[in-house]
mmCIF file with all atom_site columns, C-alpha atoms in Angstrom:
data_model
loop_
_atom_site.group_PDB
_atom_site.id
_atom_site.type_symbol
_atom_site.label_atom_id
_atom_site.label_alt_id
_atom_site.label_comp_id
_atom_site.label_asym_id
_atom_site.label_entity_id
_atom_site.label_seq_id
_atom_site.pdbx_PDB_ins_code
_atom_site.Cartn_x
_atom_site.Cartn_y
_atom_site.Cartn_z
_atom_site.occupancy
_atom_site.B_iso_or_equiv
_atom_site.pdbx_formal_charge
_atom_site.auth_seq_id
_atom_site.auth_comp_id
_atom_site.auth_asym_id
_atom_site.auth_atom_id
_atom_site.pdbx_PDB_model_num
ATOM 1   C CA . GLU A 1 1   ? -15.887 -18.542 12.146  1.00 63.00 ? 1   GLU A CA 1
ATOM 2   C CA . ALA A 1 2   ? -15.982 -16.550 8.904   1.00 76.00 ? 2   ALA A CA 1
ATOM 3   C CA . GLY A 1 3   ? -13.484 -13.632 8.938   1.00 88.00 ? 3   GLY A CA 1
ATOM 4   C CA . VAL A 1 4   ? -14.139 -10.160 7.069   1.00 92.00 ? 4   VAL A CA 1
ATOM 5   C CA . THR A 1 5   ? -15.178 -10.522 3.429   1.00 94.00 ? 5   THR A CA 1
ATOM 6   C CA . GLN A 1 6   ? -15.181 -7.884  0.884   1.00 95.00 ? 6   GLN A CA 1
ATOM 7   C CA . SER A 1 7   ? -16.517 -7.914  -2.816  1.00 96.00 ? 7   SER A CA 1
ATOM 8   C CA . PRO A 1 8   ? -15.784 -7.595  -5.426  1.00 96.00 ? 8   PRO A CA 1
ATOM 9   C CA . THR A 1 9   ? -12.121 -8.671  -5.550  1.00 93.00 ? 9   THR A CA 1
ATOM 10  C CA . HIS A 1 10  ? -11.255 -6.499  -8.336  1.00 95.00 ? 10  HIS A CA 1
ATOM 11  C CA . LEU A 1 11  ? -13.057 -3.674  -9.896  1.00 97.00 ? 11  LEU A CA 1
ATOM 12  C CA . ILE A 1 12  ? -12.192 -1.772  -13.091 1.00 97.00 ? 12  ILE A CA 1
ATOM 13  C CA . LYS A 1 13  ? -13.909 1.532   -13.632 1.00 97.00 ? 13  LYS A CA 1
ATOM 14  C CA . THR A 1 14  ? -13.448 4.642   -15.963 1.00 97.00 ? 14  THR A CA 1
ATOM 15  C CA . ARG A 1 15  ? -12.648 8.071   -14.784 1.00 97.00 ? 15  ARG A CA 1
ATOM 16  C CA . GLY A 1 16  ? -15.718 9.939   -13.704 1.00 97.00 ? 16  GLY A CA 1
ATOM 17  C CA . GLN A 1 17  ? -17.898 6.680   -12.997 1.00 97.00 ? 17  GLN A CA 1
ATOM 18  C CA . GLN A 1 18  ? -19.022 5.744   -9.570  1.00 98.00 ? 18  GLN A CA 1
ATOM 19  C CA . ALA A 1 19  ? -17.784 2.592   -7.611  1.00 98.00 ? 19  ALA A CA 1
ATOM 20  C CA . THR A 1 20  ? -19.418 0.539   -4.806  1.00 98.00 ? 20  THR A CA 1
ATOM 21  C CA . LEU A 1 21  ? -17.435 -1.567  -2.633  1.00 98.00 ? 21  LEU A CA 1
ATOM 22  C CA . ARG A 1 22  ? -19.009 -3.916  -0.114  1.00 98.00 ? 22  ARG A CA 1
ATOM 23  C CA . CYS A 1 23  ? -17.700 -5.398  3.298   1.00 98.00 ? 23  CYS A CA 1
ATOM 24  C CA . SER A 1 24  ? -19.424 -8.002  5.596   1.00 97.00 ? 24  SER A CA 1
ATOM 25  C CA . PRO A 1 25  ? -17.904 -7.938  9.027   1.00 96.00 ? 25  PRO A CA 1
ATOM 26  C CA . ILE A 1 26  ? -17.228 -10.751 11.352  1.00 94.00 ? 26  ILE A CA 1
ATOM 27  C CA . SER A 1 27  ? -20.437 -12.170 13.073  1.00 93.00 ? 27  SER A CA 1
ATOM 28  C CA . GLY A 1 28  ? -20.796 -9.941  16.116  1.00 91.00 ? 28  GLY A CA 1
ATOM 29  C CA . HIS A 1 29  ? -18.761 -6.981  15.273  1.00 92.00 ? 29  HIS A CA 1
ATOM 30  C CA . THR A 1 30  ? -20.515 -3.801  15.209  1.00 93.00 ? 30  THR A CA 1
ATOM 31  C CA . SER A 1 31  ? -17.639 -1.498  13.889  1.00 93.00 ? 31  SER A CA 1
ATOM 32  C CA . VAL A 1 32  ? -16.544 -1.299  10.347  1.00 94.00 ? 32  VAL A CA 1
ATOM 33  C CA . TYR A 1 33  ? -13.636 0.696   9.112   1.00 92.00 ? 33  TYR A CA 1
ATOM 34  C CA . TRP A 1 34  ? -12.347 1.387   5.542   1.00 94.00 ? 34  TRP A CA 1
ATOM 35  C CA . TYR A 1 35  ? -8.859  2.115   4.734   1.00 92.00 ? 35  TYR A CA 1
ATOM 36  C CA . GLN A 1 36  ? -7.340  3.081   1.328   1.00 93.00 ? 36  GLN A CA 1
ATOM 37  C CA . GLN A 1 37  ? -3.889  1.655   0.276   1.00 89.00 ? 37  GLN A CA 1
ATOM 38  C CA . ALA A 1 38  ? -2.449  3.221   -2.665  1.00 86.00 ? 38  ALA A CA 1
ATOM 39  C CA . LEU A 1 39  ? 0.644   1.787   -4.614  1.00 78.00 ? 39  LEU A CA 1
ATOM 40  C CA . GLY A 1 40  ? 3.741   2.306   -2.452  1.00 70.00 ? 40  GLY A CA 1
ATOM 41  C CA . LEU A 1 41  ? 1.868   3.762   0.309   1.00 73.00 ? 41  LEU A CA 1
ATOM 42  C CA . GLY A 1 42  ? 0.768   2.603   3.877   1.00 76.00 ? 42  GLY A CA 1
ATOM 43  C CA . LEU A 1 43  ? -2.840  2.467   4.642   1.00 83.00 ? 43  LEU A CA 1
ATOM 44  C CA . GLN A 1 44  ? -4.772  5.573   5.177   1.00 87.00 ? 44  GLN A CA 1
ATOM 45  C CA . PHE A 1 45  ? -7.950  5.708   7.323   1.00 87.00 ? 45  PHE A CA 1
ATOM 46  C CA . LEU A 1 46  ? -11.186 6.578   5.311   1.00 92.00 ? 46  LEU A CA 1
ATOM 47  C CA . LEU A 1 47  ? -14.252 5.904   7.288   1.00 92.00 ? 47  LEU A CA 1
ATOM 48  C CA . TRP A 1 48  ? -15.404 4.303   10.556  1.00 91.00 ? 48  TRP A CA 1
ATOM 49  C CA . TYR A 1 49  ? -18.798 3.082   11.166  1.00 93.00 ? 49  TYR A CA 1
ATOM 50  C CA . ASP A 1 50  ? -20.339 1.830   14.342  1.00 91.00 ? 50  ASP A CA 1
ATOM 51  C CA . GLU A 1 51  ? -23.890 0.807   15.067  1.00 91.00 ? 51  GLU A CA 1
ATOM 52  C CA . GLY A 1 52  ? -25.142 2.275   11.836  1.00 93.00 ? 52  GLY A CA 1
ATOM 53  C CA . GLU A 1 53  ? -23.659 5.671   12.188  1.00 93.00 ? 53  GLU A CA 1
ATOM 54  C CA . GLU A 1 54  ? -20.619 7.320   10.789  1.00 93.00 ? 54  GLU A CA 1
ATOM 55  C CA . ARG A 1 55  ? -18.305 7.896   13.679  1.00 90.00 ? 55  ARG A CA 1
ATOM 56  C CA . ASN A 1 56  ? -15.273 9.623   11.949  1.00 87.00 ? 56  ASN A CA 1
ATOM 57  C CA . ARG A 1 57  ? -13.778 10.215  8.551   1.00 88.00 ? 57  ARG A CA 1
ATOM 58  C CA . GLY A 1 58  ? -10.172 10.752  7.319   1.00 87.00 ? 58  GLY A CA 1
ATOM 59  C CA . ASN A 1 59  ? -8.836  13.471  5.224   1.00 87.00 ? 59  ASN A CA 1
ATOM 60  C CA . PHE A 1 60  ? -10.667 12.413  2.092   1.00 93.00 ? 60  PHE A CA 1
ATOM 61  C CA . PRO A 1 61  ? -13.017 14.334  -0.342  1.00 96.00 ? 61  PRO A CA 1
ATOM 62  C CA . PRO A 1 62  ? -16.881 14.065  0.164   1.00 96.00 ? 62  PRO A CA 1
ATOM 63  C CA . ARG A 1 63  ? -16.977 11.894  -3.099  1.00 97.00 ? 63  ARG A CA 1
ATOM 64  C CA . PHE A 1 64  ? -15.971 9.065   -0.656  1.00 97.00 ? 64  PHE A CA 1
ATOM 65  C CA . SER A 1 65  ? -18.897 8.113   1.207   1.00 96.00 ? 65  SER A CA 1
ATOM 66  C CA . GLY A 1 66  ? -20.679 5.129   2.765   1.00 96.00 ? 66  GLY A CA 1
ATOM 67  C CA . ARG A 1 67  ? -22.989 3.537   5.079   1.00 96.00 ? 67  ARG A CA 1
ATOM 68  C CA . GLN A 1 68  ? -23.537 0.691   7.406   1.00 97.00 ? 68  GLN A CA 1
ATOM 69  C CA . PHE A 1 69  ? -26.501 -1.351  7.076   1.00 97.00 ? 69  PHE A CA 1
ATOM 70  C CA . PRO A 1 70  ? -28.748 -2.946  10.190  1.00 96.00 ? 70  PRO A CA 1
ATOM 71  C CA . ASN A 1 71  ? -26.834 -6.135  9.762   1.00 95.00 ? 71  ASN A CA 1
ATOM 72  C CA . TYR A 1 72  ? -23.636 -4.103  10.204  1.00 96.00 ? 72  TYR A CA 1
ATOM 73  C CA . SER A 1 73  ? -22.228 -4.816  6.837   1.00 97.00 ? 73  SER A CA 1
ATOM 74  C CA . SER A 1 74  ? -21.147 -1.677  4.951   1.00 98.00 ? 74  SER A CA 1
ATOM 75  C CA . GLU A 1 75  ? -20.830 -0.197  1.657   1.00 98.00 ? 75  GLU A CA 1
ATOM 76  C CA . LEU A 1 76  ? -18.258 2.271   0.411   1.00 98.00 ? 76  LEU A CA 1
ATOM 77  C CA . ASN A 1 77  ? -19.060 4.516   -2.390  1.00 98.00 ? 77  ASN A CA 1
ATOM 78  C CA . VAL A 1 78  ? -16.505 6.592   -4.526  1.00 98.00 ? 78  VAL A CA 1
ATOM 79  C CA . ASN A 1 79  ? -18.192 9.148   -6.848  1.00 97.00 ? 79  ASN A CA 1
ATOM 80  C CA . ALA A 1 80  ? -16.653 10.981  -9.803  1.00 97.00 ? 80  ALA A CA 1
ATOM 81  C CA . LEU A 1 81  ? -13.805 8.445   -10.006 1.00 98.00 ? 81  LEU A CA 1
ATOM 82  C CA . GLU A 1 82  ? -10.144 9.793   -10.538 1.00 97.00 ? 82  GLU A CA 1
ATOM 83  C CA . LEU A 1 83  ? -7.188  7.944   -11.674 1.00 96.00 ? 83  LEU A CA 1
ATOM 84  C CA . GLU A 1 84  ? -5.680  8.580   -8.258  1.00 95.00 ? 84  GLU A CA 1
ATOM 85  C CA . ASP A 1 85  ? -8.442  6.554   -6.615  1.00 96.00 ? 85  ASP A CA 1
ATOM 86  C CA . SER A 1 86  ? -6.835  3.494   -7.884  1.00 96.00 ? 86  SER A CA 1
ATOM 87  C CA . ALA A 1 87  ? -5.824  1.567   -4.882  1.00 95.00 ? 87  ALA A CA 1
ATOM 88  C CA . LEU A 1 88  ? -6.613  -1.443  -2.640  1.00 92.00 ? 88  LEU A CA 1
ATOM 89  C CA . TYR A 1 89  ? -9.343  -0.671  -0.120  1.00 95.00 ? 89  TYR A CA 1
ATOM 90  C CA . LEU A 1 90  ? -9.326  -2.804  2.843   1.00 92.00 ? 90  LEU A CA 1
ATOM 91  C CA . CYS A 1 91  ? -12.283 -3.157  5.319   1.00 94.00 ? 91  CYS A CA 1
ATOM 92  C CA . ALA A 1 92  ? -11.830 -4.131  8.860   1.00 92.00 ? 92  ALA A CA 1
ATOM 93  C CA . SER A 1 93  ? -14.231 -4.787  11.702  1.00 92.00 ? 93  SER A CA 1
ATOM 94  C CA . SER A 1 94  ? -14.180 -5.055  15.566  1.00 89.00 ? 94  SER A CA 1
ATOM 95  C CA . VAL A 1 95  ? -16.361 -5.464  18.407  1.00 87.00 ? 95  VAL A CA 1
ATOM 96  C CA . GLY A 1 96  ? -17.482 -2.129  19.138  1.00 77.00 ? 96  GLY A CA 1
ATOM 97  C CA . ALA A 1 97  ? -14.653 0.802   18.747  1.00 75.00 ? 97  ALA A CA 1
ATOM 98  C CA . ARG A 1 98  ? -11.245 -0.519  18.893  1.00 73.00 ? 98  ARG A CA 1
ATOM 99  C CA . SER A 1 99  ? -7.788  0.502   17.985  1.00 71.00 ? 99  SER A CA 1
ATOM 100 C CA . VAL A 1 100 ? -6.466  -0.597  14.610  1.00 72.00 ? 100 VAL A CA 1
ATOM 101 C CA . TYR A 1 101 ? -4.304  -3.337  15.987  1.00 70.00 ? 101 TYR A CA 1
ATOM 102 C CA . GLU A 1 102 ? -7.590  -4.976  17.438  1.00 77.00 ? 102 GLU A CA 1
ATOM 103 C CA . GLN A 1 103 ? -9.211  -4.695  14.365  1.00 83.00 ? 103 GLN A CA 1
ATOM 104 C CA . TYR A 1 104 ? -9.659  -7.748  11.766  1.00 87.00 ? 104 TYR A CA 1
ATOM 105 C CA . PHE A 1 105 ? -8.840  -7.023  8.178   1.00 87.00 ? 105 PHE A CA 1
ATOM 106 C CA . GLY A 1 106 ? -10.637 -8.458  4.997   1.00 89.00 ? 106 GLY A CA 1
ATOM 107 C CA . PRO A 1 107 ? -8.759  -9.368  1.901   1.00 87.00 ? 107 PRO A CA 1
ATOM 108 C CA . GLY A 1 108 ? -9.545  -6.095  0.201   1.00 91.00 ? 108 GLY A CA 1
ATOM 109 C CA . THR A 1 109 ? -10.988 -4.869  -3.114  1.00 94.00 ? 109 THR A CA 1
ATOM 110 C CA . ARG A 1 110 ? -8.459  -3.650  -5.691  1.00 93.00 ? 110 ARG A CA 1
ATOM 111 C CA . LEU A 1 111 ? -10.043 -0.748  -7.546  1.00 97.00 ? 111 LEU A CA 1
ATOM 112 C CA . THR A 1 112 ? -8.451  0.287   -11.068 1.00 96.00 ? 112 THR A CA 1
ATOM 113 C CA . VAL A 1 113 ? -9.680  3.549   -12.637 1.00 97.00 ? 113 VAL A CA 1
ATOM 114 C CA . THR A 1 114 ? -8.746  3.730   -16.203 1.00 96.00 ? 114 THR A CA 1
ATOM 115 C CA . ALA B 2 1   ? 3.107   15.989  12.720  1.00 72.00 ? 1   ALA B CA 1
ATOM 116 C CA . GLN B 2 2   ? 3.162   12.342  13.201  1.00 78.00 ? 2   GLN B CA 1
ATOM 117 C CA . LYS B 2 3   ? 5.166   10.311  10.551  1.00 86.00 ? 3   LYS B CA 1
ATOM 118 C CA . ILE B 2 4   ? 6.353   6.696   10.166  1.00 92.00 ? 4   ILE B CA 1
ATOM 119 C CA . THR B 2 5   ? 9.477   6.048   8.107   1.00 93.00 ? 5   THR B CA 1
ATOM 120 C CA . GLN B 2 6   ? 10.431  2.716   6.664   1.00 95.00 ? 6   GLN B CA 1
ATOM 121 C CA . THR B 2 7   ? 13.686  3.242   4.769   1.00 94.00 ? 7   THR B CA 1
ATOM 122 C CA . GLN B 2 8   ? 13.936  -0.304  3.423   1.00 93.00 ? 8   GLN B CA 1
ATOM 123 C CA . PRO B 2 9   ? 11.584  -0.646  0.433   1.00 90.00 ? 9   PRO B CA 1
ATOM 124 C CA . GLY B 2 10  ? 12.929  -4.238  -0.128  1.00 93.00 ? 10  GLY B CA 1
ATOM 125 C CA . MET B 2 11  ? 14.750  -6.888  1.825   1.00 94.00 ? 11  MET B CA 1
ATOM 126 C CA . PHE B 2 12  ? 16.037  -10.331 1.168   1.00 96.00 ? 12  PHE B CA 1
ATOM 127 C CA . VAL B 2 13  ? 16.827  -12.906 3.773   1.00 97.00 ? 13  VAL B CA 1
ATOM 128 C CA . GLN B 2 14  ? 17.994  -16.497 3.736   1.00 97.00 ? 14  GLN B CA 1
ATOM 129 C CA . GLU B 2 15  ? 15.610  -19.170 5.103   1.00 97.00 ? 15  GLU B CA 1
ATOM 130 C CA . LYS B 2 16  ? 16.061  -19.726 8.825   1.00 97.00 ? 16  LYS B CA 1
ATOM 131 C CA . GLU B 2 17  ? 18.091  -16.548 9.276   1.00 97.00 ? 17  GLU B CA 1
ATOM 132 C CA . ALA B 2 18  ? 16.828  -13.658 11.388  1.00 97.00 ? 18  ALA B CA 1
ATOM 133 C CA . VAL B 2 19  ? 15.979  -10.360 9.878   1.00 97.00 ? 19  VAL B CA 1
ATOM 134 C CA . THR B 2 20  ? 15.510  -6.859  11.061  1.00 98.00 ? 20  THR B CA 1
ATOM 135 C CA . LEU B 2 21  ? 13.168  -4.423  9.360   1.00 98.00 ? 21  LEU B CA 1
ATOM 136 C CA . ASP B 2 22  ? 13.625  -0.912  10.392  1.00 97.00 ? 22  ASP B CA 1
ATOM 137 C CA . CYS B 2 23  ? 10.871  1.640   11.463  1.00 97.00 ? 23  CYS B CA 1
ATOM 138 C CA . THR B 2 24  ? 11.442  5.124   12.865  1.00 97.00 ? 24  THR B CA 1
ATOM 139 C CA . TYR B 2 25  ? 8.519   7.394   13.986  1.00 95.00 ? 25  TYR B CA 1
ATOM 140 C CA . ASP B 2 26  ? 7.844   11.041  14.844  1.00 93.00 ? 26  ASP B CA 1
ATOM 141 C CA . THR B 2 27  ? 5.249   12.249  17.372  1.00 88.00 ? 27  THR B CA 1
ATOM 142 C CA . SER B 2 28  ? 4.730   14.786  19.993  1.00 86.00 ? 28  SER B CA 1
ATOM 143 C CA . ASP B 2 29  ? 2.234   12.442  21.787  1.00 83.00 ? 29  ASP B CA 1
ATOM 144 C CA . GLN B 2 30  ? 3.332   11.015  25.057  1.00 84.00 ? 30  GLN B CA 1
ATOM 145 C CA . SER B 2 31  ? 0.933   8.070   24.944  1.00 84.00 ? 31  SER B CA 1
ATOM 146 C CA . TYR B 2 32  ? 0.990   6.072   21.675  1.00 87.00 ? 32  TYR B CA 1
ATOM 147 C CA . GLY B 2 33  ? 1.065   2.716   20.323  1.00 88.00 ? 33  GLY B CA 1
ATOM 148 C CA . LEU B 2 34  ? 3.388   1.142   17.826  1.00 91.00 ? 34  LEU B CA 1
ATOM 149 C CA . PHE B 2 35  ? 2.622   -1.964  15.794  1.00 88.00 ? 35  PHE B CA 1
ATOM 150 C CA . TRP B 2 36  ? 3.356   -4.024  12.852  1.00 94.00 ? 36  TRP B CA 1
ATOM 151 C CA . TYR B 2 37  ? 1.236   -5.641  10.096  1.00 92.00 ? 37  TYR B CA 1
ATOM 152 C CA . LYS B 2 38  ? 2.217   -8.325  7.515   1.00 93.00 ? 38  LYS B CA 1
ATOM 153 C CA . GLN B 2 39  ? 0.569   -8.252  4.185   1.00 89.00 ? 39  GLN B CA 1
ATOM 154 C CA . PRO B 2 40  ? 0.824   -11.250 2.045   1.00 89.00 ? 40  PRO B CA 1
ATOM 155 C CA . SER B 2 41  ? 0.227   -11.247 -1.800  1.00 86.00 ? 41  SER B CA 1
ATOM 156 C CA . SER B 2 42  ? -3.257  -12.065 -0.884  1.00 81.00 ? 42  SER B CA 1
ATOM 157 C CA . GLY B 2 43  ? -4.078  -8.456  0.336   1.00 79.00 ? 43  GLY B CA 1
ATOM 158 C CA . GLU B 2 44  ? -5.193  -9.025  3.950   1.00 80.00 ? 44  GLU B CA 1
ATOM 159 C CA . MET B 2 45  ? -3.487  -7.279  6.857   1.00 83.00 ? 45  MET B CA 1
ATOM 160 C CA . ILE B 2 46  ? -2.444  -9.616  9.593   1.00 88.00 ? 46  ILE B CA 1
ATOM 161 C CA . PHE B 2 47  ? -1.468  -8.030  12.937  1.00 86.00 ? 47  PHE B CA 1
ATOM 162 C CA . LEU B 2 48  ? 1.919   -9.184  14.167  1.00 92.00 ? 48  LEU B CA 1
ATOM 163 C CA . ILE B 2 49  ? 2.938   -7.346  17.361  1.00 91.00 ? 49  ILE B CA 1
ATOM 164 C CA . TYR B 2 50  ? 2.089   -4.227  19.486  1.00 88.00 ? 50  TYR B CA 1
ATOM 165 C CA . GLN B 2 51  ? 4.273   -1.978  21.705  1.00 91.00 ? 51  GLN B CA 1
ATOM 166 C CA . GLY B 2 52  ? 2.900   0.755   23.889  1.00 87.00 ? 52  GLY B CA 1
ATOM 167 C CA . SER B 2 53  ? 4.992   3.806   24.548  1.00 89.00 ? 53  SER B CA 1
ATOM 168 C CA . TYR B 2 54  ? 5.004   3.026   28.285  1.00 88.00 ? 54  TYR B CA 1
ATOM 169 C CA . ASP B 2 55  ? 5.918   -0.535  28.077  1.00 85.00 ? 55  ASP B CA 1
ATOM 170 C CA . GLU B 2 56  ? 9.226   -1.230  29.718  1.00 84.00 ? 56  GLU B CA 1
ATOM 171 C CA . GLN B 2 57  ? 9.783   -4.491  27.984  1.00 90.00 ? 57  GLN B CA 1
ATOM 172 C CA . ASN B 2 58  ? 10.214  -5.075  24.366  1.00 93.00 ? 58  ASN B CA 1
ATOM 173 C CA . ALA B 2 59  ? 7.019   -7.093  22.920  1.00 92.00 ? 59  ALA B CA 1
ATOM 174 C CA . THR B 2 60  ? 7.534   -10.504 21.654  1.00 93.00 ? 60  THR B CA 1
ATOM 175 C CA . GLU B 2 61  ? 5.070   -12.748 19.819  1.00 92.00 ? 61  GLU B CA 1
ATOM 176 C CA . GLY B 2 62  ? 6.571   -16.143 18.850  1.00 95.00 ? 62  GLY B CA 1
ATOM 177 C CA . ARG B 2 63  ? 9.052   -15.501 16.226  1.00 97.00 ? 63  ARG B CA 1
ATOM 178 C CA . TYR B 2 64  ? 8.528   -11.831 16.238  1.00 97.00 ? 64  TYR B CA 1
ATOM 179 C CA . SER B 2 65  ? 9.910   -9.356  18.472  1.00 96.00 ? 65  SER B CA 1
ATOM 180 C CA . LEU B 2 66  ? 9.801   -5.373  18.565  1.00 96.00 ? 66  LEU B CA 1
ATOM 181 C CA . ASN B 2 67  ? 13.127  -3.604  19.269  1.00 95.00 ? 67  ASN B CA 1
ATOM 182 C CA . PHE B 2 68  ? 11.618  -0.531  20.993  1.00 95.00 ? 68  PHE B CA 1
ATOM 183 C CA . GLN B 2 69  ? 14.095  2.554   21.470  1.00 95.00 ? 69  GLN B CA 1
ATOM 184 C CA . LYS B 2 70  ? 12.159  5.212   22.723  1.00 93.00 ? 70  LYS B CA 1
ATOM 185 C CA . ALA B 2 71  ? 14.825  7.812   22.824  1.00 92.00 ? 71  ALA B CA 1
ATOM 186 C CA . ARG B 2 72  ? 15.768  7.100   19.197  1.00 94.00 ? 72  ARG B CA 1
ATOM 187 C CA . LYS B 2 73  ? 12.231  6.914   18.273  1.00 94.00 ? 73  LYS B CA 1
ATOM 188 C CA . SER B 2 74  ? 12.685  3.483   16.505  1.00 96.00 ? 74  SER B CA 1
ATOM 189 C CA . ALA B 2 75  ? 10.475  0.290   16.717  1.00 97.00 ? 75  ALA B CA 1
ATOM 190 C CA . ASN B 2 76  ? 12.294  -2.070  14.495  1.00 97.00 ? 76  ASN B CA 1
ATOM 191 C CA . LEU B 2 77  ? 10.620  -5.672  13.878  1.00 98.00 ? 77  LEU B CA 1
ATOM 192 C CA . VAL B 2 78  ? 12.955  -8.550  14.175  1.00 98.00 ? 78  VAL B CA 1
ATOM 193 C CA . ILE B 2 79  ? 11.899  -11.958 12.705  1.00 97.00 ? 79  ILE B CA 1
ATOM 194 C CA . SER B 2 80  ? 13.810  -15.046 13.844  1.00 96.00 ? 80  SER B CA 1
ATOM 195 C CA . ALA B 2 81  ? 14.180  -18.147 11.781  1.00 96.00 ? 81  ALA B CA 1
ATOM 196 C CA . SER B 2 82  ? 12.571  -16.719 8.707   1.00 97.00 ? 82  SER B CA 1
ATOM 197 C CA . GLN B 2 83  ? 10.233  -19.092 6.856   1.00 97.00 ? 83  GLN B CA 1
ATOM 198 C CA . LEU B 2 84  ? 9.219   -19.062 3.268   1.00 96.00 ? 84  LEU B CA 1
ATOM 199 C CA . GLY B 2 85  ? 5.882   -18.015 4.252   1.00 96.00 ? 85  GLY B CA 1
ATOM 200 C CA . ASP B 2 86  ? 7.154   -14.718 5.748   1.00 97.00 ? 86  ASP B CA 1
ATOM 201 C CA . SER B 2 87  ? 7.678   -13.441 2.284   1.00 97.00 ? 87  SER B CA 1
ATOM 202 C CA . ALA B 2 88  ? 5.352   -10.303 2.380   1.00 96.00 ? 88  ALA B CA 1
ATOM 203 C CA . MET B 2 89  ? 4.894   -6.658  2.822   1.00 94.00 ? 89  MET B CA 1
ATOM 204 C CA . TYR B 2 90  ? 5.415   -5.415  6.265   1.00 96.00 ? 90  TYR B CA 1
ATOM 205 C CA . PHE B 2 91  ? 4.128   -2.256  7.631   1.00 93.00 ? 91  PHE B CA 1
ATOM 206 C CA . CYS B 2 92  ? 5.007   -0.288  10.810  1.00 94.00 ? 92  CYS B CA 1
ATOM 207 C CA . ALA B 2 93  ? 2.117   1.767   12.157  1.00 91.00 ? 93  ALA B CA 1
ATOM 208 C CA . MET B 2 94  ? 1.385   4.306   15.125  1.00 89.00 ? 94  MET B CA 1
ATOM 209 C CA . SER B 2 95  ? -1.731  5.379   16.927  1.00 82.00 ? 95  SER B CA 1
ATOM 210 C CA . HIS B 2 96  ? -2.756  7.428   19.839  1.00 71.00 ? 96  HIS B CA 1
ATOM 211 C CA . LYS B 2 97  ? -3.677  4.774   22.450  1.00 57.00 ? 97  LYS B CA 1
ATOM 212 C CA . THR B 2 98  ? -7.309  6.092   22.628  1.00 58.00 ? 98  THR B CA 1
ATOM 213 C CA . SER B 2 99  ? -8.074  7.165   19.297  1.00 61.00 ? 99  SER B CA 1
ATOM 214 C CA . TYR B 2 100 ? -9.428  5.011   16.624  1.00 56.00 ? 100 TYR B CA 1
ATOM 215 C CA . ASP B 2 101 ? -8.835  7.143   13.649  1.00 60.00 ? 101 ASP B CA 1
ATOM 216 C CA . LYS B 2 102 ? -5.445  8.646   14.061  1.00 66.00 ? 102 LYS B CA 1
ATOM 217 C CA . VAL B 2 103 ? -3.335  5.765   12.756  1.00 76.00 ? 103 VAL B CA 1
ATOM 218 C CA . ILE B 2 104 ? -0.343  6.511   10.696  1.00 83.00 ? 104 ILE B CA 1
ATOM 219 C CA . PHE B 2 105 ? 1.008   3.563   8.457   1.00 87.00 ? 105 PHE B CA 1
ATOM 220 C CA . GLY B 2 106 ? 4.570   3.484   7.220   1.00 90.00 ? 106 GLY B CA 1
ATOM 221 C CA . PRO B 2 107 ? 5.121   2.922   3.284   1.00 90.00 ? 107 PRO B CA 1
ATOM 222 C CA . GLY B 2 108 ? 6.078   -0.629  3.878   1.00 92.00 ? 108 GLY B CA 1
ATOM 223 C CA . THR B 2 109 ? 9.034   -2.978  3.409   1.00 95.00 ? 109 THR B CA 1
ATOM 224 C CA . SER B 2 110 ? 8.798   -5.857  0.961   1.00 95.00 ? 110 SER B CA 1
ATOM 225 C CA . LEU B 2 111 ? 10.429  -9.010  2.480   1.00 97.00 ? 111 LEU B CA 1
ATOM 226 C CA . SER B 2 112 ? 11.566  -11.937 0.429   1.00 97.00 ? 112 SER B CA 1
ATOM 227 C CA . VAL B 2 113 ? 12.661  -15.265 1.947   1.00 97.00 ? 113 VAL B CA 1
ATOM 228 C CA . ILE B 2 114 ? 15.141  -17.095 -0.234  1.00 96.00 ? 114 ILE B CA 1
ATOM 229 C CA . PRO B 2 115 ? 15.277  -20.824 0.190   1.00 94.00 ? 115 PRO B CA 1
#
């Protein structure tokens, strides 16, 4: 069974540009979560999608947004990129809403903003 | 406010030895969960072990055990018989048991296993 996949693996953007990150959950999983892991910090919850709806978001500005498609894959968009947006972005999926220890994580997309 | 502290930025351990990774937490919640993740250089987060705040027994999963001391608000991870593949970042985290977004992660500890 394929795990959670994310693309691209690495993404380099310049300040002010927009970045789009993609996530495909495990087959049968309906919930997708996005986390940001900045250098030297633990994960911070970004967004949670379930059944196509945004269920909750963490303490991030509105320029962080996303959506979930009918096939449950998800996209994270970061507008007006700032240098401090450089981080590893992890996507996780679960069967319905689950606590984080029951979520399956992808390998992440490393975003570098120059 | 909830907070997770991991005071060891980096640790070294000899292969086959045991190692303890420290984690202390702060919360006013009565019901919460504590857990540990391993993050190898490839980036993915691998769930290791979970301890509920009302669990009386310390959690164990194979070579991993969680030394839970509620009064001291500590949840240390013990890895027995370290292996080279254990070299990774280790994150301690805490969540309210029924909340899917109130998750707090610590800054992590980098563990290096020496042959």
